[in-house]
CSV table of C-alpha atoms in Angstrom, one decimal:
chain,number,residue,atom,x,y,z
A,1,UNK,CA,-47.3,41.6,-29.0
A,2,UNK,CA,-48.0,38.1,-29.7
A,3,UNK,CA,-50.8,36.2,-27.6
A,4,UNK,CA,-50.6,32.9,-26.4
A,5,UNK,CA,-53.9,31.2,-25.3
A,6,UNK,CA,-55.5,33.4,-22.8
A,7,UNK,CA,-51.7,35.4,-21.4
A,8,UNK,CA,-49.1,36.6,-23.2
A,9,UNK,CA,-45.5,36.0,-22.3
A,10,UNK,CA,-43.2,39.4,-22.4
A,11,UNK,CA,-39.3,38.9,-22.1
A,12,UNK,CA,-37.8,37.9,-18.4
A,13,UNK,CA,-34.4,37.8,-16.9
A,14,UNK,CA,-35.0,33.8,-16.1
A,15,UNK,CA,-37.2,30.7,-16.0
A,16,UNK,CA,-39.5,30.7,-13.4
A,17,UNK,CA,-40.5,27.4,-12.5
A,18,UNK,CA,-44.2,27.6,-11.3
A,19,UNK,CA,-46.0,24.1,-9.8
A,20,UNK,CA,-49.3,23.6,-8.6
A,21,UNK,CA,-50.8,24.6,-5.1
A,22,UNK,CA,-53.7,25.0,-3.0
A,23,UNK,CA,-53.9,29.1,-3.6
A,24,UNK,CA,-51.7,29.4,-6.9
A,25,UNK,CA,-52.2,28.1,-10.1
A,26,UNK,CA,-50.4,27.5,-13.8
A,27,UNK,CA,-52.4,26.5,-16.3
A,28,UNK,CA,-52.7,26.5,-19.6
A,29,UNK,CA,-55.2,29.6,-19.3
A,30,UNK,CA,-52.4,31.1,-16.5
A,31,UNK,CA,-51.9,32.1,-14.0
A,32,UNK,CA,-54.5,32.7,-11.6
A,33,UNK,CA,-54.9,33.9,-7.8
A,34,UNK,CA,-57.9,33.2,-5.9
A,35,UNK,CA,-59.4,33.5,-2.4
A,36,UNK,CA,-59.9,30.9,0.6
A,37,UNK,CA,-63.0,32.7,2.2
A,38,UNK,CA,-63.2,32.3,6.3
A,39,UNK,CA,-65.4,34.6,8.5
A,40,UNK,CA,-62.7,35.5,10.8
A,41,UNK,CA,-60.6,37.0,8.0
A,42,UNK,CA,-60.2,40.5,7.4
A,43,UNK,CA,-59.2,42.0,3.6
A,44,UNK,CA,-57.6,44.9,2.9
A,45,UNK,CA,-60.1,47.3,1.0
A,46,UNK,CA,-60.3,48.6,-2.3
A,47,UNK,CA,-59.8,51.8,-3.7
A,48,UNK,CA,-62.7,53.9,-2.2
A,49,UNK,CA,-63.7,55.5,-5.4
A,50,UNK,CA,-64.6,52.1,-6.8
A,51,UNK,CA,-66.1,50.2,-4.0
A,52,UNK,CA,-66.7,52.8,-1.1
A,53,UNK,CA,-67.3,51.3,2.2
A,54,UNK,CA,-66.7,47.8,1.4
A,55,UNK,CA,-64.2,45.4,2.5
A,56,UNK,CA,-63.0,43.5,-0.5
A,57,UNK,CA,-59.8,41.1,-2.0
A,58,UNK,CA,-60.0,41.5,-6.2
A,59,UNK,CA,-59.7,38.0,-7.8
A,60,UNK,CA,-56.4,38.0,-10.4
A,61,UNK,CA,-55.9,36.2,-13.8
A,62,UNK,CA,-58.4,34.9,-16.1
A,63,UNK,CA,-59.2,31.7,-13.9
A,64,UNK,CA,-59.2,32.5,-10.1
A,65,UNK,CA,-61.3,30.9,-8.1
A,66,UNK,CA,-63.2,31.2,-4.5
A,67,UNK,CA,-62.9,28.3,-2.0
A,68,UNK,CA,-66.0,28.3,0.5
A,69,UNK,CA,-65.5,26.5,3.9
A,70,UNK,CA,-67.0,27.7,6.5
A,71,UNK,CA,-71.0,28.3,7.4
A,72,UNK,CA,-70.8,31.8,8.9
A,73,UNK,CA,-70.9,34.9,6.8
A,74,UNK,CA,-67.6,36.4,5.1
A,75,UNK,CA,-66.9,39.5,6.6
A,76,UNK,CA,-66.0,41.3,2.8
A,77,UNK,CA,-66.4,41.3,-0.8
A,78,UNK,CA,-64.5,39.3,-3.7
A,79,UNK,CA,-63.9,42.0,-6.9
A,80,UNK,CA,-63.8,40.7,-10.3
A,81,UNK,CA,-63.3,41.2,-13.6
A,82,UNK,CA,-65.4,41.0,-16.8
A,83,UNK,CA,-63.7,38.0,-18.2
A,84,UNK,CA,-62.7,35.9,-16.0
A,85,UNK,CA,-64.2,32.5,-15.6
A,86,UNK,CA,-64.6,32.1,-11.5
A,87,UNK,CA,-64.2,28.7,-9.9
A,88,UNK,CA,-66.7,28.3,-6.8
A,89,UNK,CA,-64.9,25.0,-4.7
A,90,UNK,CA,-66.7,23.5,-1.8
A,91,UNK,CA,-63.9,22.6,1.0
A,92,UNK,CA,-66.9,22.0,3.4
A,93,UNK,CA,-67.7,18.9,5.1
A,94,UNK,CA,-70.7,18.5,3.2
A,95,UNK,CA,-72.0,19.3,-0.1
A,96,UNK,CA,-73.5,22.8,-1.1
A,97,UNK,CA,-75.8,24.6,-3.0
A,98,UNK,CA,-75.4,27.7,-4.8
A,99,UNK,CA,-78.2,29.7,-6.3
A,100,UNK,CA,-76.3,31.0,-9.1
A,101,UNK,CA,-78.3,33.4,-11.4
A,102,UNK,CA,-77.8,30.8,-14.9
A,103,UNK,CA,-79.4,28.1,-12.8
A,104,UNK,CA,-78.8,26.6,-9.2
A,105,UNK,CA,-75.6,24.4,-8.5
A,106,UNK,CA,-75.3,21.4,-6.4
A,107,UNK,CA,-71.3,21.1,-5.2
A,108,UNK,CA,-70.2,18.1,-3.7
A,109,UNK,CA,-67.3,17.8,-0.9
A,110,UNK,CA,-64.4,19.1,-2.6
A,111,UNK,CA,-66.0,20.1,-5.5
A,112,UNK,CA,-66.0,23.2,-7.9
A,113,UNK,CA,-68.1,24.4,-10.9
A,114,UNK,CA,-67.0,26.9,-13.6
A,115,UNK,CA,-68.7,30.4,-13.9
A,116,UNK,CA,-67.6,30.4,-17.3
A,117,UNK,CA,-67.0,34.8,-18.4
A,118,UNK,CA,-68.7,35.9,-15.3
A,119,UNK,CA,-69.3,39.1,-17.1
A,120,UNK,CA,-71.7,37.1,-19.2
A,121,UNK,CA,-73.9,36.3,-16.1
A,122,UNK,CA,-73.6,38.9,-13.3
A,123,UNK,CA,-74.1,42.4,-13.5
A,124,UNK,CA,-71.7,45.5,-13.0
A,125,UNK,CA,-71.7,46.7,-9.5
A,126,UNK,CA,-72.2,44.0,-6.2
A,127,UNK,CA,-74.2,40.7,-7.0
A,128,UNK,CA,-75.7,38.6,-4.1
A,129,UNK,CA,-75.2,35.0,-4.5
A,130,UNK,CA,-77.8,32.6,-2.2
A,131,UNK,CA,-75.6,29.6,-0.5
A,132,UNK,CA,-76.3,27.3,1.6
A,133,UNK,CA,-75.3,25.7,3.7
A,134,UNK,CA,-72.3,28.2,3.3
A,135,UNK,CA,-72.3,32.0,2.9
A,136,UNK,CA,-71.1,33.2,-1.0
A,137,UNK,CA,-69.2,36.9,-0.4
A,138,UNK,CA,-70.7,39.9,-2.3
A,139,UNK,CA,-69.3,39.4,-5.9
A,140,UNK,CA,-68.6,42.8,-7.2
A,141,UNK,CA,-68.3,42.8,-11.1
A,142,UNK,CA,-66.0,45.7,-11.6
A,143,UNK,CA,-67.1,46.8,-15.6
A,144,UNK,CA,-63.8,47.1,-17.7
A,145,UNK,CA,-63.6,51.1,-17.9
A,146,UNK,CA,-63.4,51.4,-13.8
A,147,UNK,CA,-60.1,49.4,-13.9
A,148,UNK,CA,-57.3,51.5,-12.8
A,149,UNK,CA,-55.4,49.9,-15.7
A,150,UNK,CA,-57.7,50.4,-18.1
A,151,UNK,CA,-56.4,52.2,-21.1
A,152,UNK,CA,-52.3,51.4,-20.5
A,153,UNK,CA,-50.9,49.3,-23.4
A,154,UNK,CA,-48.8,46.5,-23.4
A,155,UNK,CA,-45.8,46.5,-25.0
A,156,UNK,CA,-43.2,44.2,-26.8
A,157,UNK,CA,-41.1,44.3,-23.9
A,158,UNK,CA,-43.5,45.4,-21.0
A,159,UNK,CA,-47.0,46.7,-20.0
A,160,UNK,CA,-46.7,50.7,-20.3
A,161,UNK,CA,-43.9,52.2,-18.4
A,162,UNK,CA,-43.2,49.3,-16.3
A,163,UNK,CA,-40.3,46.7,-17.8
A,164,UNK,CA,-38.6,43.0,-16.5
A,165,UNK,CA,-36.0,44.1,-14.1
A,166,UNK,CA,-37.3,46.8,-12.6
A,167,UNK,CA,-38.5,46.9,-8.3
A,168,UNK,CA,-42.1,46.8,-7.6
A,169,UNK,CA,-41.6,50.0,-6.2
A,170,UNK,CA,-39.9,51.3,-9.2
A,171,UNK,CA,-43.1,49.7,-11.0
A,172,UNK,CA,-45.7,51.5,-9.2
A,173,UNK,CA,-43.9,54.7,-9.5
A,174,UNK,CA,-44.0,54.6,-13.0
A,175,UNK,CA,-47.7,53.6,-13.3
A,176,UNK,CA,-48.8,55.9,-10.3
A,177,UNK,CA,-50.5,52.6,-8.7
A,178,UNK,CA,-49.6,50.6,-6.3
A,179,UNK,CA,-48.5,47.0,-7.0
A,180,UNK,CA,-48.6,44.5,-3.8
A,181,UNK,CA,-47.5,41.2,-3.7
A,182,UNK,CA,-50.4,38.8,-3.4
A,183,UNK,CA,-49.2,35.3,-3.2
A,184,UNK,CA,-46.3,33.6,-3.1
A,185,UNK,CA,-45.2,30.7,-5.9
A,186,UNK,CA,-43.1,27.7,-5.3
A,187,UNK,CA,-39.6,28.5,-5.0
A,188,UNK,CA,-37.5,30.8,-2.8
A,189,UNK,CA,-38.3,33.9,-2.7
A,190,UNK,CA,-41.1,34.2,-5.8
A,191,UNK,CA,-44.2,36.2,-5.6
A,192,UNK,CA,-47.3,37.3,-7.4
A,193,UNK,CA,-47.7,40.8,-7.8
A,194,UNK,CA,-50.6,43.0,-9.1
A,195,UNK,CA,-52.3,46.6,-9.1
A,196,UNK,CA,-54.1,46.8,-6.0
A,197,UNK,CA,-57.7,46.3,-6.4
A,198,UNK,CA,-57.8,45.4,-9.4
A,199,UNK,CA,-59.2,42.6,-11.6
A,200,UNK,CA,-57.9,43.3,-15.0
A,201,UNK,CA,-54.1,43.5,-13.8
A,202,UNK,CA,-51.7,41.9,-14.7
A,203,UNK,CA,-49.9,39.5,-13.3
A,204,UNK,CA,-46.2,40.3,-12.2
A,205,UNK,CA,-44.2,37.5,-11.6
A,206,UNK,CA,-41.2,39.2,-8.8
A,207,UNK,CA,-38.6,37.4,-6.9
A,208,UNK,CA,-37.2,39.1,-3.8
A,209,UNK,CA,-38.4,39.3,-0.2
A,210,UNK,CA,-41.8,40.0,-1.2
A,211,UNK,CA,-42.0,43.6,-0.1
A,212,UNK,CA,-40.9,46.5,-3.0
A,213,UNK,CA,-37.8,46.1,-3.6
A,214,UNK,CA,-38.6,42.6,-5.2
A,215,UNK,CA,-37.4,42.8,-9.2
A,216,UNK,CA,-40.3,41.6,-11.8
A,217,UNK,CA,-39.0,38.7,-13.9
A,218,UNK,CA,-42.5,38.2,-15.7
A,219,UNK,CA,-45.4,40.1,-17.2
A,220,UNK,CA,-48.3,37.9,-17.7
A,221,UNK,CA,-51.5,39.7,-19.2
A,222,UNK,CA,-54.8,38.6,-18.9
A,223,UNK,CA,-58.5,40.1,-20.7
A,224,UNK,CA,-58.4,43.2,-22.3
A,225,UNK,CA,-54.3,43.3,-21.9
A,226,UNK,CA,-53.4,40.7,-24.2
């Protein structure tokens, strides 16, 4: 399989035709899902055997990103993965600091810096980030062998069992995980789907009505997949 930049295109029934939003992103780099953090959110939680008794959302493609914007403390935990490079945006009303462990950050209004490979700077397990005057989540650096994809190969025509075409049901049959739609993309009826939980998943482009019976039209990899 042939890698282009930091994904890698497998065959797809059609185009999709992906623009730019608040929560989804195409880039060069990607595709990317990231997380809008408000203290009156809940999260579904991750697989217990990775992060017991924690509420957390993992962070998906190589450039995700976490949007802070509101001063009382997040309620759950962010998961992510080796190499991605994590985009900290300030959405506030005024500017922030972050006490990040490579040096402290001043963020204006509607502002972001780069983590760069956050793998590089945080260490496996949960990291607490100092904030002010908003509230970082736990960051929970989830190391490369705990990923519940870890060790399935991509193919020339898919990742593992799963192939373009088949249900997201189907999908997580084959794999024995579960894949969930995380975010729609602009268009009728197109989703983001990934491995629940998981950092280093893919990224499985679907169109349907978002639940399982939507059909994957796309297989981006990111990290260790590609």
């Amino acid at each position: 399989m042939r890698g282009a930049g930091a994904w890698t295109r497998l065959p797809r029934l059609w185009s999709l035709v992906i623009g730019i939003t608040f929560l989804v992103v195409l880039a060069a780099a990607g595709i990317a899902v990231g997380i809008s953090l408000r203290s009156d959110e809940q999260r579904d939680a991750a697989p217990a055997s990775i992060l017991p008794d924690h509420d957390c959302v993992a962070l998906i493609g190589p450039e995700p990103w976490i949007t802070l914007h509101a001063n009382s403390e997040p309620q759950y935990c962010v998961v992510v993965a080796e190499f991605q490079s994590v985009q900290v945006w300030n959405k506030g009303m005024e500017p922030m600091t972050v006490d990040w462990p490579d040096g402290e950050r001043q963020v204006a209004v509607d502002d972001h810096f780069d983590t760069g490979p956050i793998g590089e700077v945080l260490q496996v397990g949960p990291n607490e980030i100092a904030a002010a005057p908003f509230v970082m989540p736990t960051i929970w650096l989830l190391a490369e062998s705990l990923s519940p994809t870890s060790g399935i190969e991509a193919t020339d025509d898919g990742f593992g069992p799963v192939r373009v075409g088949m249900t997201l049901d189907e999908a997580s049959a084959e794999l024995g995980l579960r894949l969930e739609t995380v975010e729609p993309v602009p268009g009728p009826n197109r989703w983001i789907a990934a491995v629940h939980g998981d950092p280093y998943s893919p990224t499985f482009l679907s169109e349907g009505s978002g639940d399982g019976t939507s059909v994957i039209v796309e297989i981006l990899l990111h990290g260790p997949h590609r």
